[in-house]
Amino acid sequence: MSRLHALTDGVFAIAMTLLVLELHVPDVASTGDFISGLAALVPSLFSFTLSFAVLGAYWLGTVWSLAPVRQVERPLLLLNLLALLFITLVPFTTAVLARYPDQPGAVILYGTHLTLLGLAQYANWSYLRANPKLLESPVTPGEAAARTRRILFGPVGFVAAMVVALVSPRAGYAVYYIVLFAYIFTAARDRSIISR
Amino acid sequence: MSRLHALTDGVFAIAMTLLVLELHVPDVASTGDFISGLAALVPSLFSFTLSFAVLGAYWLGTVWSLAPVRQVERPLLLLNLLALLFITLVPFTTAVLARYPDQPGAVILYGTHLTLLGLAQYANWSYLRANPKLLESPVTPGEAAARTRRILFGPVGFVAAMVVALVSPRAGYAVYYIVLFAYIFTAARDRSIISR
Amino acid sequence: MSRLHALTDGVFAIAMTLLVLELHVPDVASTGDFISGLAALVPSLFSFTLSFAVLGAYWLGTVWSLAPVRQVERPLLLLNLLALLFITLVPFTTAVLARYPDQPGAVILYGTHLTLLGLAQYANWSYLRANPKLLESPVTPGEAAARTRRILFGPVGFVAAMVVALVSPRAGYAVYYIVLFAYIFTAARDRSIISR
Amino acid sequence: MSRLHALTDGVFAIAMTLLVLELHVPDVASTGDFISGLAALVPSLFSFTLSFAVLGAYWLGTVWSLAPVRQVERPLLLLNLLALLFITLVPFTTAVLARYPDQPGAVILYGTHLTLLGLAQYANWSYLRANPKLLESPVTPGEAAARTRRILFGPVGFVAAMVVALVSPRAGYAVYYIVLFAYIFTAARDRSIISR
């Protein structure tokens, strides 16, 4: 269990920090150029912040979903490795989005990636729900349904964003932001104690 | 012990995440080029997925092989460092394979690397078997033989893949996939509890 | 709690180590060129050391500020993620400073970043002070005031450095060093036991 | 204490894994070129292995030196951060050595770095010896002297290697290997239990 936490937290920490490698120092000669060189980084800063929020939200998700797990077995480890595979790809699709914010393909690639991330998290949770012996204590049907809704909120929002992106890539991009920050602010309202 | 786990999980997490650095954002001008630019990344995605599966499988291997270890001494730490040396090299041989999937040399370099990884894992296990005082509880001869078979399954499969690669690099490449996924699906069937 | 520690320590460790990627091996032909090639790295070494000290000081800050935390809830996790967002950006603003040490804009960008880092730490501490149920034991008003002063020492010093940088970028740069090392040597004098 | 371990293990894990970024995939057209392209990587592989052994040896050193520490205070954390500063620089001096194995300056830069690493470890140990209240149990004078000898073995050997490098860079390089592997094989002979 602690091994799985260590690997997971390591992969999240590295993916979060590797995002910064896409911010390239501008190559300029004069002071005026320096300011405009930094201004040219604004699209990269937007995608950096979005992806950091994505990683933060999914990390919060794993803290929440693994907290009640009492025992680990191989299929659960494999499902978690699958989720980590999608986490390690975040710096790549972020870099594509930063470079081509006006390409519908880039916005849809990013949304497909986020949707797969959400479905991997859903697969983890479905496995736990089907194997209650792995949990610390039984989950009531009401709690289980609330959790399912919460996990599927992301993929549903991301699919909506992709539809918007077919019309306007920038508007689709904005919907990712809205979905993410709605998720985060909802999470912030929930002040139940997570761990001692 | 927890120090060895922390270093090991850190190296695996970083090696997994560094694999993504080999996926380069395509450099294109038009929408049509964008799609074909992404399509050109497919070989890299194949080697990325393969190497992620390799790292995942060996990480599962260390979770499994270190779980019953009760005490650590220097030779065991050194053997684990040797295994980590081969783990850190995975992003390099993966990048070679992604770039030259049709070169027998690249496929054989990769296979040699995987074989060395398997033999390092075997050395760790042999050391533990020869020093049962380091284990939580004695291992029966039947369990020990099963574990040996399981560890040597990888190197034997990889050597077979290299022989195939001499005839057809792509077919050798495919055999790596088959060996890896056979290993993972066998592991997934084993639902014994690993840790609390 | 341990998950938050693991993610935090991971992000700090990676940000510290990624700083080294800004030290580029000089590209030279003769022995004389080799020495001058290394000498040309001195500005990068200065910014490397400064940023390592920044990360070290803030890491010490999180060790100190999270040590008395008994329980974690979502808003606290989110505030910590916000602080980590600024930590992951350190290698970027460091690289800008290493490349343009004589640009007021670069020195002010760096100072703004450090100030935001300090304010994020202050937000964490304010939240804990407002939610004493999350703490191991109550903090006396005197201790709380001392802690607040200590945390705000950084941002106040960094703002002063930015004002100096408007006149002379190099002098502003020097003030960052002075503020950081004053903070570190003050910390070194405090020999109270932090943890068992 | 566990925070210090986590940061330390993280920095070592990342420094070890970043070494691989200096192994560049050869850029070739034909099969014959591919083999010679790989052969051109041999100097990089030598410096990679040497630096991995350096990091492994110092990591073993921290496992050994921090194991008996019962309590942590700020000056000890700062001394450990100083040691980590030198650890994060290892990928840089390794890259210089890989590129210029025949430059006395590169071999001496590397040796100076290793010597500073050894002296930082010595400073940590000296601090602990002067503050026995931080240790789990008192250290006998004989044990303390043995430990001091062991820690100083590295710097003495590295200084000798640098003197040799003034005459022949390659011979100096070889002495680093000899010192490191002598240290590792001596460590491997010591089979006392390190931790449960």
PDB file of N, CA, C and O in Angstrom, chain B residues 67-99:
ATOM      1  N   ALA B  67       8.538  -7.470  -0.384  1.00  0.00           N
ATOM      2  CA  ALA B  67       7.516  -7.515   0.669  1.00  0.00           C
ATOM      3  C   ALA B  67       7.907  -8.448   1.813  1.00  0.00           C
ATOM      4  O   ALA B  67       7.733  -8.101   2.978  1.00  0.00           O
ATOM      5  N   PRO B  68       8.463  -9.672   1.545  1.00  0.00           N
ATOM      6  CA  PRO B  68       8.757 -10.559   2.661  1.00  0.00           C
ATOM      7  C   PRO B  68      10.125 -10.290   3.310  1.00  0.00           C
ATOM      8  O   PRO B  68      10.538 -11.054   4.169  1.00  0.00           O
ATOM      9  N   VAL B  69      10.822  -9.210   2.899  1.00  0.00           N
ATOM     10  CA  VAL B  69      12.152  -8.954   3.458  1.00  0.00           C
ATOM     11  C   VAL B  69      11.986  -8.253   4.802  1.00  0.00           C
ATOM     12  O   VAL B  69      11.287  -7.264   4.931  1.00  0.00           O
ATOM     13  N   ARG B  70      12.661  -8.813   5.814  1.00  0.00           N
ATOM     14  CA  ARG B  70      12.515  -8.302   7.170  1.00  0.00           C
ATOM     15  C   ARG B  70      13.686  -7.408   7.529  1.00  0.00           C
ATOM     16  O   ARG B  70      13.535  -6.437   8.260  1.00  0.00           O
ATOM     17  N   GLN B  71      14.855  -7.735   7.004  1.00  0.00           N
ATOM     18  CA  GLN B  71      16.062  -7.023   7.373  1.00  0.00           C
ATOM     19  C   GLN B  71      16.894  -6.744   6.132  1.00  0.00           C
ATOM     20  O   GLN B  71      16.855  -7.506   5.170  1.00  0.00           O
ATOM     21  N   VAL B  72      17.660  -5.649   6.179  1.00  0.00           N
ATOM     22  CA  VAL B  72      18.482  -5.278   5.037  1.00  0.00           C
ATOM     23  C   VAL B  72      19.938  -5.229   5.477  1.00  0.00           C
ATOM     24  O   VAL B  72      20.244  -4.818   6.591  1.00  0.00           O
ATOM     25  N   GLU B  73      20.820  -5.660   4.591  1.00  0.00           N
ATOM     26  CA  GLU B  73      22.254  -5.511   4.839  1.00  0.00           C
ATOM     27  C   GLU B  73      22.874  -4.967   3.548  1.00  0.00           C
ATOM     28  O   GLU B  73      22.217  -4.900   2.514  1.00  0.00           O
ATOM     29  N   ARG B  74      24.155  -4.573   3.642  1.00  0.00           N
ATOM     30  CA  ARG B  74      24.761  -3.873   2.507  1.00  0.00           C
ATOM     31  C   ARG B  74      24.743  -4.636   1.194  1.00  0.00           C
ATOM     32  O   ARG B  74      24.400  -4.056   0.174  1.00  0.00           O
ATOM     33  N   PRO B  75      25.123  -5.939   1.159  1.00  0.00           N
ATOM     34  CA  PRO B  75      25.129  -6.592  -0.171  1.00  0.00           C
ATOM     35  C   PRO B  75      23.758  -6.551  -0.852  1.00  0.00           C
ATOM     36  O   PRO B  75      23.675  -6.397  -2.066  1.00  0.00           O
ATOM     37  N   LEU B  76      22.699  -6.647  -0.051  1.00  0.00           N
ATOM     38  CA  LEU B  76      21.359  -6.597  -0.637  1.00  0.00           C
ATOM     39  C   LEU B  76      21.077  -5.196  -1.195  1.00  0.00           C
ATOM     40  O   LEU B  76      20.501  -5.047  -2.283  1.00  0.00           O
ATOM     41  N   LEU B  77      21.516  -4.158  -0.473  1.00  0.00           N
ATOM     42  CA  LEU B  77      21.348  -2.798  -0.987  1.00  0.00           C
ATOM     43  C   LEU B  77      22.111  -2.634  -2.298  1.00  0.00           C
ATOM     44  O   LEU B  77      21.617  -2.028  -3.253  1.00  0.00           O
ATOM     45  N   LEU B  78      23.326  -3.205  -2.364  1.00  0.00           N
ATOM     46  CA  LEU B  78      24.124  -3.066  -3.588  1.00  0.00           C
ATOM     47  C   LEU B  78      23.463  -3.783  -4.759  1.00  0.00           C
ATOM     48  O   LEU B  78      23.444  -3.262  -5.881  1.00  0.00           O
ATOM     49  N   LEU B  79      22.909  -4.963  -4.503  1.00  0.00           N
ATOM     50  CA  LEU B  79      22.224  -5.684  -5.589  1.00  0.00           C
ATOM     51  C   LEU B  79      21.016  -4.890  -6.069  1.00  0.00           C
ATOM     52  O   LEU B  79      20.712  -4.864  -7.261  1.00  0.00           O
ATOM     53  N   ASN B  80      20.325  -4.230  -5.136  1.00  0.00           N
ATOM     54  CA  ASN B  80      19.183  -3.415  -5.540  1.00  0.00           C
ATOM     55  C   ASN B  80      19.635  -2.188  -6.322  1.00  0.00           C
ATOM     56  O   ASN B  80      18.961  -1.771  -7.263  1.00  0.00           O
ATOM     57  N   LEU B  81      20.770  -1.599  -5.929  1.00  0.00           N
ATOM     58  CA  LEU B  81      21.294  -0.464  -6.689  1.00  0.00           C
ATOM     59  C   LEU B  81      21.646  -0.894  -8.111  1.00  0.00           C
ATOM     60  O   LEU B  81      21.436  -0.149  -9.069  1.00  0.00           O
ATOM     61  N   LEU B  82      22.194  -2.115  -8.254  1.00  0.00           N
ATOM     62  CA  LEU B  82      22.523  -2.617  -9.593  1.00  0.00           C
ATOM     63  C   LEU B  82      21.265  -2.710 -10.458  1.00  0.00           C
ATOM     64  O   LEU B  82      21.257  -2.295 -11.632  1.00  0.00           O
ATOM     65  N   ALA B  83      20.177  -3.218  -9.856  1.00  0.00           N
ATOM     66  CA  ALA B  83      18.913  -3.298 -10.599  1.00  0.00           C
ATOM     67  C   ALA B  83      18.441  -1.885 -10.973  1.00  0.00           C
ATOM     68  O   ALA B  83      17.965  -1.658 -12.097  1.00  0.00           O
ATOM     69  N   LEU B  84      18.602  -0.922 -10.067  1.00  0.00           N
ATOM     70  CA  LEU B  84      18.162   0.449 -10.362  1.00  0.00           C
ATOM     71  C   LEU B  84      19.001   1.064 -11.481  1.00  0.00           C
ATOM     72  O   LEU B  84      18.502   1.865 -12.271  1.00  0.00           O
ATOM     73  N   LEU B  85      20.296   0.702 -11.537  1.00  0.00           N
ATOM     74  CA  LEU B  85      21.148   1.185 -12.639  1.00  0.00           C
ATOM     75  C   LEU B  85      20.514   0.821 -13.979  1.00  0.00           C
ATOM     76  O   LEU B  85      20.410   1.661 -14.891  1.00  0.00           O
ATOM     77  N   PHE B  86      20.045  -0.426 -14.109  1.00  0.00           N
ATOM     78  CA  PHE B  86      19.423  -0.833 -15.370  1.00  0.00           C
ATOM     79  C   PHE B  86      18.080  -0.129 -15.581  1.00  0.00           C
ATOM     80  O   PHE B  86      17.690   0.150 -16.709  1.00  0.00           O
ATOM     81  N   ILE B  87      17.363   0.139 -14.484  1.00  0.00           N
ATOM     82  CA  ILE B  87      16.073   0.846 -14.614  1.00  0.00           C
ATOM     83  C   ILE B  87      16.294   2.254 -15.171  1.00  0.00           C
ATOM     84  O   ILE B  87      15.553   2.706 -16.054  1.00  0.00           O
ATOM     85  N   THR B  88      17.327   2.958 -14.660  1.00  0.00           N
ATOM     86  CA  THR B  88      17.534   4.337 -15.128  1.00  0.00           C
ATOM     87  C   THR B  88      17.885   4.380 -16.617  1.00  0.00           C
ATOM     88  O   THR B  88      17.707   5.413 -17.257  1.00  0.00           O
ATOM     89  N   LEU B  89      18.400   3.267 -17.154  1.00  0.00           N
ATOM     90  CA  LEU B  89      18.776   3.249 -18.566  1.00  0.00           C
ATOM     91  C   LEU B  89      17.578   3.029 -19.505  1.00  0.00           C
ATOM     92  O   LEU B  89      17.711   3.182 -20.723  1.00  0.00           O
ATOM     93  N   VAL B  90      16.424   2.652 -18.957  1.00  0.00           N
ATOM     94  CA  VAL B  90      15.277   2.326 -19.813  1.00  0.00           C
ATOM     95  C   VAL B  90      14.892   3.483 -20.758  1.00  0.00           C
ATOM     96  O   VAL B  90      14.680   3.257 -21.951  1.00  0.00           O
ATOM     97  N   PRO B  91      14.824   4.750 -20.263  1.00  0.00           N
ATOM     98  CA  PRO B  91      14.452   5.804 -21.216  1.00  0.00           C
ATOM     99  C   PRO B  91      15.410   5.906 -22.404  1.00  0.00           C
ATOM    100  O   PRO B  91      14.987   6.258 -23.508  1.00  0.00           O
ATOM    101  N   PHE B  92      16.698   5.575 -22.192  1.00  0.00           N
ATOM    102  CA  PHE B  92      17.653   5.650 -23.296  1.00  0.00           C
ATOM    103  C   PHE B  92      17.402   4.570 -24.352  1.00  0.00           C
ATOM    104  O   PHE B  92      17.249   4.878 -25.542  1.00  0.00           O
ATOM    105  N   THR B  93      17.340   3.299 -23.934  1.00  0.00           N
ATOM    106  CA  THR B  93      17.161   2.249 -24.950  1.00  0.00           C
ATOM    107  C   THR B  93      15.775   2.344 -25.593  1.00  0.00           C
ATOM    108  O   THR B  93      15.600   1.974 -26.751  1.00  0.00           O
ATOM    109  N   THR B  94      14.809   2.880 -24.834  1.00  0.00           N
ATOM    110  CA  THR B  94      13.484   3.110 -25.422  1.00  0.00           C
ATOM    111  C   THR B  94      13.561   4.135 -26.546  1.00  0.00           C
ATOM    112  O   THR B  94      12.933   3.974 -27.605  1.00  0.00           O
ATOM    113  N   ALA B  95      14.328   5.205 -26.303  1.00  0.00           N
ATOM    114  CA  ALA B  95      14.461   6.244 -27.320  1.00  0.00           C
ATOM    115  C   ALA B  95      15.144   5.686 -28.566  1.00  0.00           C
ATOM    116  O   ALA B  95      14.773   6.028 -29.702  1.00  0.00           O
ATOM    117  N   VAL B  96      16.140   4.810 -28.369  1.00  0.00           N
ATOM    118  CA  VAL B  96      16.812   4.190 -29.520  1.00  0.00           C
ATOM    119  C   VAL B  96      15.804   3.351 -30.317  1.00  0.00           C
ATOM    120  O   VAL B  96      15.739   3.432 -31.551  1.00  0.00           O
ATOM    121  N   LEU B  97      14.991   2.575 -29.605  1.00  0.00           N
ATOM    122  CA  LEU B  97      14.004   1.713 -30.266  1.00  0.00           C
ATOM    123  C   LEU B  97      12.940   2.544 -31.004  1.00  0.00           C
ATOM    124  O   LEU B  97      12.523   2.197 -32.115  1.00  0.00           O
ATOM    125  N   ALA B  98      12.526   3.660 -30.374  1.00  0.00           N
ATOM    126  CA  ALA B  98      11.506   4.517 -30.999  1.00  0.00           C
ATOM    127  C   ALA B  98      12.030   5.116 -32.297  1.00  0.00           C
ATOM    128  O   ALA B  98      11.290   5.274 -33.268  1.00  0.00           O
ATOM    129  N   ARG B  99      13.333   5.411 -32.318  1.00  0.00           N
ATOM    130  CA  ARG B  99      13.924   6.075 -33.473  1.00  0.00           C
ATOM    131  C   ARG B  99      14.243   5.082 -34.586  1.00  0.00           C
ATOM    132  O   ARG B  99      14.129   5.408 -35.764  1.00  0.00           O
TER     133      ARG B  99
END
